[in-house]
Amino acid sequence: LLVDVDGTYVGALTGEQTESLLYHGCQGAYAGDRTIRDTFPEDDADRALEAVQRAVETGDIQTLEYQLDVLSGERWFEARIAPLETDPGGESVVWVARDVTERREREAELERKRNRFNALFENVVDPVVYTEFEGDKPVVKAINGAFEETFGVGEAVAAGQSLDDLVVPPGRGEEAERINARVEDNEIFEVEVEREAADGLRTFNLLSVPLSPGATEPRAFAVYRDITERERRKETLEHERDRLAAVFDAVPHPITEVELRDSEPIVHSVNDAFEEVFGYSEEEVAGRSLDEFIVPDDRKAEAKRINRLGGEAATVERQVERVTADGERRTFLFRAARVDESDDSHWLSTYFDI
């Protein structure tokens, strides 16, 4: 386009491939007494006139981006506006417009993705940190709010520091180096780690995800899921299980742990006293109905009634006759109780030989 300093169009030059980019597709729109204000919205017209006048006054090329309704629809343009050197009065400019619609659409899509990512990054409930490697050190570039709260360090302090210096406790340097090597290899992996949080050592499930798998410069996100309480509960349960197992085997009376399935007592475990009194090992009876082994044929009906009681009462006590592996009939005081009051299928049964 050729444009006077007052914004009047002098003329336009275009080819067949760019004809559709002219205002309303008509070269006549840029001739005669038509001005910038005839083709631009008011705000854009003001910016365009200012750019034309600055180009004339300073002699410098001006750059302007704007949106215009042309024959092919709404399009984005980048204009480079320069004084027309062949104009004796120096009152005109050359306006070279380039269609940048696709670039603007790409930028807008990237901005949308960036906004979605930032929203996700900030709203993840687990601590997240983004690192880039400088040498062999994972340098912090960004952290989310959960990371700041958990580890007690703000982004202003964390940014630019080695992640290891911020969260790896003393004595765990070699472990951290092994993890860093995997990150540098662009692996996606999970590993259980202990890290120095704001309130002391805590256990985390660390998930490392590379930003660009296969990239030569490693960049990755690390997500720390706090599993401290879960691990503590696990340790407590293991301790309780070991303690109960010791008691289970130390009791001098036969004990069985069974699950009632369709009124059949399916064996989970038996103690040492059961093996000694009845002559069956745990391997022999586990997974099978206990009644098959120790209930005499003439006591099967009675045993089924006792089993049905297990679905109705929290405890059962009866005097029963049972038979050992060598065929000896013995009389027992039978006591059974639910392992869990809310579960009527799992029972511990004790046989007191009387």
PDB file of C-alpha atoms in Angstrom, residues 38 216 273 294:
ATOM      1  CA  ASP A  38     -12.553   3.926   6.184  1.00  0.00           C
ATOM      2  CA  THR A 216      19.532 -33.817  24.472  1.00  0.00           C
ATOM      3  CA  ALA A 273      -0.809 -76.829  68.506  1.00  0.00           C
ATOM      4  CA  ILE A 294     -11.798 -83.096  61.888  1.00  0.00           C
TER       5      ILE A 294
END
